[in-house]
XYZ file of C-alpha atoms in Angstrom:
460
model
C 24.406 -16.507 -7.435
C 25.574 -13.289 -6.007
C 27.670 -14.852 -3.280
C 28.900 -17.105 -5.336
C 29.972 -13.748 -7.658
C 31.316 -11.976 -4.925
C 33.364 -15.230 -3.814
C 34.842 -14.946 -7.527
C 35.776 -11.729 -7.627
C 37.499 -12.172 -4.547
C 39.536 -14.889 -5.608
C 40.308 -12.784 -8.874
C 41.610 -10.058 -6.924
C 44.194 -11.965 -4.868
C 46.857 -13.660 -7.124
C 48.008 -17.190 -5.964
C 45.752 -18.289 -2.999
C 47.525 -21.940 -2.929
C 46.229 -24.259 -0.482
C 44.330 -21.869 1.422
C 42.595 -21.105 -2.011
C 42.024 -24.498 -2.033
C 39.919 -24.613 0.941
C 37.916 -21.636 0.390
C 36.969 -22.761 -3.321
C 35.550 -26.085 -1.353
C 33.520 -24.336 1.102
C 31.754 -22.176 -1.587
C 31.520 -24.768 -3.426
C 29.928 -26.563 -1.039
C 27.174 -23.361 -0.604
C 26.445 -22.238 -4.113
C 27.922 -25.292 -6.572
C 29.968 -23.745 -8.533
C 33.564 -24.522 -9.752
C 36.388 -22.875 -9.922
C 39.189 -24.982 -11.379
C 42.610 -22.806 -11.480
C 43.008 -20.225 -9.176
C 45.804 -21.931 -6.891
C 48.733 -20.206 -8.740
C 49.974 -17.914 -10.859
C 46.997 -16.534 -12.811
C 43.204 -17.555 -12.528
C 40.282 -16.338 -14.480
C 36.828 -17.285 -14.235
C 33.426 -16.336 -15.786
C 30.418 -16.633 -13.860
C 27.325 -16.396 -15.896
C 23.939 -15.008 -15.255
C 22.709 -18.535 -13.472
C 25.598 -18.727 -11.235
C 27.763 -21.611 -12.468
C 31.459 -20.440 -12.546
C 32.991 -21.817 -15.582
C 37.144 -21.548 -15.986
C 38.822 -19.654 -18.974
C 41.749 -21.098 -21.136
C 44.282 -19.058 -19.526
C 46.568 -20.391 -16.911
C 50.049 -19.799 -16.208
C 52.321 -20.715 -13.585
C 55.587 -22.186 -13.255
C 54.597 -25.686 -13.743
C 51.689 -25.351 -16.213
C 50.928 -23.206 -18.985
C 47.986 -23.825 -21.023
C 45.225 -22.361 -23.346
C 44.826 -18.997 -25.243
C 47.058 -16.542 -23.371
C 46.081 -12.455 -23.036
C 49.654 -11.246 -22.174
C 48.465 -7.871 -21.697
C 45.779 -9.185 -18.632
C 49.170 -11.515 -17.840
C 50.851 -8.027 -17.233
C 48.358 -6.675 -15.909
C 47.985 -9.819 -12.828
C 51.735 -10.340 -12.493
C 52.522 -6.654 -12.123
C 55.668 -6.179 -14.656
C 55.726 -3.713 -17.222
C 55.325 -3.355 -21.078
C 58.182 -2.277 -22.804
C 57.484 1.052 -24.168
C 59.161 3.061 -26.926
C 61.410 5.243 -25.086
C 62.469 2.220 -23.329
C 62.988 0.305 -26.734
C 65.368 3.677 -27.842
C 67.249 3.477 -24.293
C 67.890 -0.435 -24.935
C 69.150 0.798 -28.158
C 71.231 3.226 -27.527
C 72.693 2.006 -25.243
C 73.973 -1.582 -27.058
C 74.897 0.121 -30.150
C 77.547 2.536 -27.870
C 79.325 -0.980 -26.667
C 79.838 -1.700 -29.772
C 79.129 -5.570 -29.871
C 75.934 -5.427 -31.917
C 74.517 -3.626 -34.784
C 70.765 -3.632 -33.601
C 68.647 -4.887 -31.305
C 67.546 -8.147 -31.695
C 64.803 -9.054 -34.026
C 62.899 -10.453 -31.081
C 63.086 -7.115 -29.438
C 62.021 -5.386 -31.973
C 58.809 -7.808 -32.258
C 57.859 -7.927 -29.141
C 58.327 -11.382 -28.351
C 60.251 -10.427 -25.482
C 57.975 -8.057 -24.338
C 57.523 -7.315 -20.209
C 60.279 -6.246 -17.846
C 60.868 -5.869 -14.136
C 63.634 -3.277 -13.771
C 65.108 -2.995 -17.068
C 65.380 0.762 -17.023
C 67.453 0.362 -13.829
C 69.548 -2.397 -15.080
C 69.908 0.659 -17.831
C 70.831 2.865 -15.338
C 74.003 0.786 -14.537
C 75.175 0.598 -18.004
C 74.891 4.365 -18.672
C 77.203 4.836 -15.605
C 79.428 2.276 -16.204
C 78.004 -0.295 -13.124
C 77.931 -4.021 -13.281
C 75.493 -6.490 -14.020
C 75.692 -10.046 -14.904
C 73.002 -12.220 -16.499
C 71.275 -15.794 -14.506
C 69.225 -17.612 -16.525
C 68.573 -21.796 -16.050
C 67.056 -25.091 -17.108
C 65.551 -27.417 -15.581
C 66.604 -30.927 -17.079
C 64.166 -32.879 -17.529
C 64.448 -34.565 -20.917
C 67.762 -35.621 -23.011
C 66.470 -34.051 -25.965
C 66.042 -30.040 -25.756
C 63.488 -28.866 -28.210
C 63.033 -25.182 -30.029
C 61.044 -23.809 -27.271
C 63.673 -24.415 -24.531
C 66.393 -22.293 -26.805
C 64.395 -19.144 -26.625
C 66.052 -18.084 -23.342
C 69.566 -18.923 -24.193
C 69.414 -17.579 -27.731
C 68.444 -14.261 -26.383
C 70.411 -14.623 -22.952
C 73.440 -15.248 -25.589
C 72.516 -11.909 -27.556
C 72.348 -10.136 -24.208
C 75.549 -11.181 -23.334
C 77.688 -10.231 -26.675
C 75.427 -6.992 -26.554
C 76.783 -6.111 -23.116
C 79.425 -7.932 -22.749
C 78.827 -8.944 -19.559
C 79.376 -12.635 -17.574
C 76.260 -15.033 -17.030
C 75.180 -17.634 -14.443
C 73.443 -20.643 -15.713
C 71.601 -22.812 -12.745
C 70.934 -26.655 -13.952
C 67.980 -27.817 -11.543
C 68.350 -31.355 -11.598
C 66.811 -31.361 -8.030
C 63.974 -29.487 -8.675
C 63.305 -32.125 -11.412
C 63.896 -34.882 -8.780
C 61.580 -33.273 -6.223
C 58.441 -32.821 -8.697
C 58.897 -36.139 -11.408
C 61.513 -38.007 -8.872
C 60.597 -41.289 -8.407
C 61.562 -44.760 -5.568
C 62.493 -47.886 -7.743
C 62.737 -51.019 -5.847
C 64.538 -49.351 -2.865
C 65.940 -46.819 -4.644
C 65.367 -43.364 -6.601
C 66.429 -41.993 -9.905
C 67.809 -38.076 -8.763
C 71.296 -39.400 -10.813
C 68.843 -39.745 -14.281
C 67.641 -35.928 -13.253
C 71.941 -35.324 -12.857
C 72.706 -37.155 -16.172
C 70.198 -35.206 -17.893
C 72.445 -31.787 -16.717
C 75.135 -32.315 -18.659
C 73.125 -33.442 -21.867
C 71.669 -30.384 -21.734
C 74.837 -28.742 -21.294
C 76.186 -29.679 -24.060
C 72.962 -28.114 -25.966
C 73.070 -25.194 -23.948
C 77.067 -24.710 -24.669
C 76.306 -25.433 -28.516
C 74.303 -22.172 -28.610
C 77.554 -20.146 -28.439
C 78.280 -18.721 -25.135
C 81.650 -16.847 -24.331
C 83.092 -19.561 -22.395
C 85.391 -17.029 -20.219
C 81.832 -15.336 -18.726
C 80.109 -18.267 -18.422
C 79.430 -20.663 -15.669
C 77.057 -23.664 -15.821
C 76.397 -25.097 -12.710
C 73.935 -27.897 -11.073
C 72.335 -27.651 -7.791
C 73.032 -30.807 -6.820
C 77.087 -29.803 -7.104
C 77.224 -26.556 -6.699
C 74.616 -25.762 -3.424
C 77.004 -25.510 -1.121
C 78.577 -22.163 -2.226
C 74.629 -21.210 -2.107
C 73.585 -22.453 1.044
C 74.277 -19.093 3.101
C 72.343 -17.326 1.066
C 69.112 -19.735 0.684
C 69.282 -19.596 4.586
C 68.688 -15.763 4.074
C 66.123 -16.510 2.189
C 64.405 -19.416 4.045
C 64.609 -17.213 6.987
C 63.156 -14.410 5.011
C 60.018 -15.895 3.383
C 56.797 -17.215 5.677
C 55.905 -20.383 4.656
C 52.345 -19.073 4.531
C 53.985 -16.562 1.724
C 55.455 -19.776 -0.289
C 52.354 -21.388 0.008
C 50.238 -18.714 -1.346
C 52.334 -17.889 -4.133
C 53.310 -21.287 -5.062
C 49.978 -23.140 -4.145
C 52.339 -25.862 -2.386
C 49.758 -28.610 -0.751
C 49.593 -30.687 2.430
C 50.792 -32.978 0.046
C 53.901 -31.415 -1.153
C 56.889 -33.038 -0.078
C 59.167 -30.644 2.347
C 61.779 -30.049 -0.763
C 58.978 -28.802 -2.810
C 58.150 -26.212 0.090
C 62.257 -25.055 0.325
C 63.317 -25.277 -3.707
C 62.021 -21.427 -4.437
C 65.209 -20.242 -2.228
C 67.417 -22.489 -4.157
C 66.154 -21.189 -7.583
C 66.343 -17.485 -5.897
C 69.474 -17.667 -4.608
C 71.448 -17.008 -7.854
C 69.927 -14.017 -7.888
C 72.086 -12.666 -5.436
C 76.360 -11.920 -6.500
C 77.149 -13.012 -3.290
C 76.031 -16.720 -4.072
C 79.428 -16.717 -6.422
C 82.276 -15.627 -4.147
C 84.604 -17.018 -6.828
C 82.866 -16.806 -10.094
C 81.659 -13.722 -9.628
C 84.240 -12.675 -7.095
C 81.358 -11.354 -5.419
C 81.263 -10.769 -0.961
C 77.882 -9.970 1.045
C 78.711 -6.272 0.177
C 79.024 -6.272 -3.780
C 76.298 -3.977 -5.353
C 76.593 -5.864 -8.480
C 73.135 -6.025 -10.445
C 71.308 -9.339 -12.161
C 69.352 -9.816 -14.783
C 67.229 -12.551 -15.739
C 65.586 -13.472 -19.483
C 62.923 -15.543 -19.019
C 59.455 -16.880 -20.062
C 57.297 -15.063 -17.858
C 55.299 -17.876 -16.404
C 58.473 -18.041 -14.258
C 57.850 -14.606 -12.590
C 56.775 -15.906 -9.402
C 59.591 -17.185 -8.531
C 61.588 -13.807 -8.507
C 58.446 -11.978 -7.066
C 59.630 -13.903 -4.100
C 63.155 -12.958 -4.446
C 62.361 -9.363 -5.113
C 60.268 -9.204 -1.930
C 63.130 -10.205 0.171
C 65.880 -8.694 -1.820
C 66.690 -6.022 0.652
C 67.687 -8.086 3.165
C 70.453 -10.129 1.370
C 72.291 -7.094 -0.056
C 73.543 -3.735 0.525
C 71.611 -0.621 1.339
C 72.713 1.376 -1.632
C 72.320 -1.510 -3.989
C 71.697 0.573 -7.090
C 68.262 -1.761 -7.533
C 67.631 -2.101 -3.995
C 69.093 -5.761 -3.968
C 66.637 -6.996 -6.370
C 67.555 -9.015 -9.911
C 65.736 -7.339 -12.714
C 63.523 -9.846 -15.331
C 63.483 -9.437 -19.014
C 60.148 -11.637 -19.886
C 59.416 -13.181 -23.115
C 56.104 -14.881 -24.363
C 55.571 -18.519 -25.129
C 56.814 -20.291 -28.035
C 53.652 -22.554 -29.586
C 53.140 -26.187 -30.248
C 52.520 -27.411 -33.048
C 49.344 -28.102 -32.554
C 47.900 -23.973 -31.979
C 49.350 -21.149 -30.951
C 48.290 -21.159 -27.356
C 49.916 -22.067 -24.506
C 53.989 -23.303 -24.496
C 55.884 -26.644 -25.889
C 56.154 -29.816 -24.097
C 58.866 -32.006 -23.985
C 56.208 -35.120 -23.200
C 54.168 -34.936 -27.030
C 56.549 -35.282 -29.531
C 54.365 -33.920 -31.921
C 54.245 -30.982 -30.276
C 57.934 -30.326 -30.895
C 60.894 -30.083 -33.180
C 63.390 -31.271 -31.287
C 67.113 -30.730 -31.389
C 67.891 -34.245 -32.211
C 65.092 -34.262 -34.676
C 66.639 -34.927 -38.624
C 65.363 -33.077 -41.464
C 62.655 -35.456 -42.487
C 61.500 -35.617 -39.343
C 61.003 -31.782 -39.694
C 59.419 -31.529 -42.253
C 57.319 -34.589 -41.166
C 55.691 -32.748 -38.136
C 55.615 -29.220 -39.470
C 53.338 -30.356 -42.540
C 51.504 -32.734 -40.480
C 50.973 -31.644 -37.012
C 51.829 -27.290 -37.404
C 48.310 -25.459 -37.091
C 46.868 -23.400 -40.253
C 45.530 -20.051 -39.663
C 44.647 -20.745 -43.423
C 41.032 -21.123 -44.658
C 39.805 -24.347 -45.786
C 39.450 -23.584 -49.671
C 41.823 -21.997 -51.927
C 38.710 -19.678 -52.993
C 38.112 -18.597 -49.028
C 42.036 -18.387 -48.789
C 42.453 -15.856 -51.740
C 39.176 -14.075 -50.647
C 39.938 -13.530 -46.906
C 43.329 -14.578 -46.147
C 45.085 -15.960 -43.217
C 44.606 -15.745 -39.286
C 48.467 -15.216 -38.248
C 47.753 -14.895 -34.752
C 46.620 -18.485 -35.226
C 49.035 -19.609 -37.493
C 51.617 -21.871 -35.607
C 54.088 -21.588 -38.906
C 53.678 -17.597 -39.604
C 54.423 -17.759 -35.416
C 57.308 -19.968 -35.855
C 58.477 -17.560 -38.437
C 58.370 -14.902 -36.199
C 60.762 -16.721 -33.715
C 63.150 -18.173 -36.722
C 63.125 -15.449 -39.838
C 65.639 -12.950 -39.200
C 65.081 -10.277 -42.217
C 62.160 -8.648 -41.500
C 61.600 -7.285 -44.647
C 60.530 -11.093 -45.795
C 58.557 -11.642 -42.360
C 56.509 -8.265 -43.770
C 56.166 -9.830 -47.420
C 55.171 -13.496 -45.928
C 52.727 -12.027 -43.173
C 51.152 -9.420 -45.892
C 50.782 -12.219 -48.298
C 49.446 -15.114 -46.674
C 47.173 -12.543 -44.473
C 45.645 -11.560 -47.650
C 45.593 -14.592 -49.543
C 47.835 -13.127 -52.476
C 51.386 -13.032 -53.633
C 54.067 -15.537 -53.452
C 52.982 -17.013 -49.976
C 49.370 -16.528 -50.034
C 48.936 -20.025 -48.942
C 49.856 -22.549 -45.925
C 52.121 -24.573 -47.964
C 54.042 -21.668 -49.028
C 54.684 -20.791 -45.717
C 54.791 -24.257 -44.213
C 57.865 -24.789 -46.778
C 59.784 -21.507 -45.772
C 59.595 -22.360 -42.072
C 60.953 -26.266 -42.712
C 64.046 -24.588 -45.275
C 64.464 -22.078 -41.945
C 64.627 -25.302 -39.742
C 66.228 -27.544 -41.301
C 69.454 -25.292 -41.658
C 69.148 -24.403 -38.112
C 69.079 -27.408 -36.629
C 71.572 -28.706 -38.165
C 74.249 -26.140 -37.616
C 72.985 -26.687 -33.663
C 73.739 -30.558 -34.061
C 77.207 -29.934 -35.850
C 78.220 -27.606 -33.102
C 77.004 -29.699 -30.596
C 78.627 -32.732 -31.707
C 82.067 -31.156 -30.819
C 80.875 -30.690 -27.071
C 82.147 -33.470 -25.058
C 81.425 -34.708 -21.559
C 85.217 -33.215 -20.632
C 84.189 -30.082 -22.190
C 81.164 -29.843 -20.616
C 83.483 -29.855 -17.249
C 85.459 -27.126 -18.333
C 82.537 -25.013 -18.918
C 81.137 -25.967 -15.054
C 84.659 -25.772 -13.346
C 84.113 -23.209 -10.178
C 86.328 -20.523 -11.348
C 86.444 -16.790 -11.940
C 85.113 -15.537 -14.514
C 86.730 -12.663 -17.258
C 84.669 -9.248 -17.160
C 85.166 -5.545 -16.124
């Protein structure tokens, strides 16, 4: 029992053993039966009780998987961003409302749904004297059909964007796709499915109102080549025992598994677009990146190895700052993140009304209690509730967010119960979706082109 503690606590303190964790967890396993189920990447929690047996948590997050009840401060806390604090939240501010483009910060800001940072005061920095920056955010294609949680980055990428005014990178990896759900059919392989699903989601991504003079969507499978030098900086750079450890890559891994991190690093750097972004080895340009923070590791990596693809007086020391957001829920609770592979764990963009309204009142989780007489007496869980969550994501005027949350929490006023709030969200939904599917029907395949075309961009 108290090797088999010490063994845990070990493997607690060092994020991302991979493979190697692999074969330690066997070995003690071996000595003091007990299991340990989800320590090979990103972050791994485990109880061990008073007779020994380690038993896992809910929590785990990595880029691949994301499941169970998730403690984003402890997330912090094991990934080693930061919280956004108030005098960061003024900065941010301040700082949009003198460009000009915005009239305050956006209402996931403001509630905390996007949340940790790497950076951000430096990428703050820049602004306040009049540096650079551009944005790089992605998608990896791996379904026609886009669903609510997959718009989160672009819809705040987008707001970034008008707020700064500044041009944005968008990597498609249909070959990361391939390399992890890729699959040999009678002599040959589906990567062109993985490449047909780019430009469907392109034409989503493009519906969600980019400024098509700083923007440049590009796949991997195209576009590498203007890449390569620089993801042969970074292959150089990183150990493969590095990769392994923070990836958790097996014996079984195929090789492209073990080399796609560079790839997705690589826009990262300016130089990787010496026409978009105009951009040589020497350009001190800075990057930011809005994303779900189960894709940290990734640009842990980078950041480690940032130094030695850009200039010394790179105003962030060559490395891309994140801008982290928390997980949108399924349906079913508010843990963990959407999936593409339930339906019913998704409204997806394709989805028509009644098939919104469908799956919110049958499938979205109550935080309500199970009687109208509980309900009025003790109100609401919101933290549990997928459609006050939802809400959060979708309802813009937070004066009504207030009202709903302080009514259905206490089980009084006009949306003291689940229905009341189950019909706001679907009326929310419905209208959004279908703006999203009008604007989207006007993006065709030749348009899509125009928006991937290898050009330089407009920007000061």
């Amino acid at each position: 029992g108290e090797t088999a503690a010490k063994a845990v606590s070990l493997w607690e303190d060092v994020a991302e053993l991979g493979s190697f964790g692999q074969e330690l967890k066997g070995k003690f396993q071996k000595e003091e039966d007990i299991k340990v189920d989800d320590i090979a990447v990103g972050v791994g929690n485990v109880d061990v009780s008073d007779g020994g047996d380690a038993k896992p948590k809910a929590m785990v997050v990595n880029p691949w998987d994301v499941e169970g009840e998730i403690d984003y401060n402890k997330l912090v806390d094991k990934f080693g961003s930061q919280l956004l604090d108030e005098e960061l939240l003024r900065r941010l501010e301040a700082a949009v409302l003198k460009i000009g483009k915005v009239k305050e910060l956006h209402p996931w800001i403001r509630r905390s749904i996007f949340f940790s940072h790497r950076d951000l005061n430096r990428i703050l920095d820049c602004v306040e004297k009049g540096e650079p920056f551009y944005l790089y955010t992605g998608r990896g294609p791996s379904s026609a059909a886009m669903h609510l949680g997959h718009l989160v980055p672009f819809m705040m990428t987008r707001w970034l964007q008008l707020a700064f005014d500044v041009p944005l990178v968008i990597q498609m990896t249909d070959d990361e796709k391939f390399l992890w759900k890729g699959e040999y059919i009678d002599g040959d392989d589906n990567l062109d499915h993985y490449r047909g699903l780019t430009v469907e989601n392109a034409k989503d991504i493009i519906a969600c109102g980019f400024i098509k003079e700083k923007t440049f969507i590009f796949s991997d499978c195209e576009y590498v080549g203007s890449m390569y030098p620089n993801i042969a900086r970074i292959w150089k750079a990183v150990t493969y025992s590095t990769a392994r450890a923070m990836f958790g890559f097996e014996p079984s891994s195929n090789i492209g598994q073990s080399a796609f991190p560079a790839i997705q690093a690589a826009p990262s750097f300016p130089s990787s677009f010496p026409v978009v972004l105009g951009a040589k080895r020497d350009s001190k340009m800075a990057c930011l990146i809005p994303c779900a923070i189960d894709q940290d590791p990734y640009f842990r990596m980078t950041r480690d190895v940032a130094h030695k693809l850009t200039p010394a007086d790179h105003p962030l020391g060559g490395k891309p700052a994140l801008f982290h957001s928390k997980f949108f829920p399924p349906l079913q609770g508010a843990t963990g993140k959407m999936s593409s592979s339930d339906d019913s764990s998704a409204i997806f963009l394709t989805d028509s009304a009644e098939e919104i309204e469908r799956k919110i009142k049958s499938f979205a989780f109550s935080g309500g209690q199970e009687t109208s007489k509980l309900q009025k007496e003790l109100g609401a869980n919101l933290e549990m509730d997928v459609s006050y969550q939802w809400l959060r994501f979708f309802l813009d005027d937070d004066e009504e967010l207030e009202k709903i949350g302080k009514d259905y929490g206490s089980g009084s006023g006009e949306f003291w119960a689940t229905g009341m709030v189950k019909n706001r969200l679907i009326s929310i939904l419905k209208g959004m979706v279908k703006e999203h599917q009008e604007r989207r029907a006007e993006v065709s395949e030749s348009v899509v082109s125009e928006w991937m075309a290898e050009r330089k961009l407009t920007f000061e």
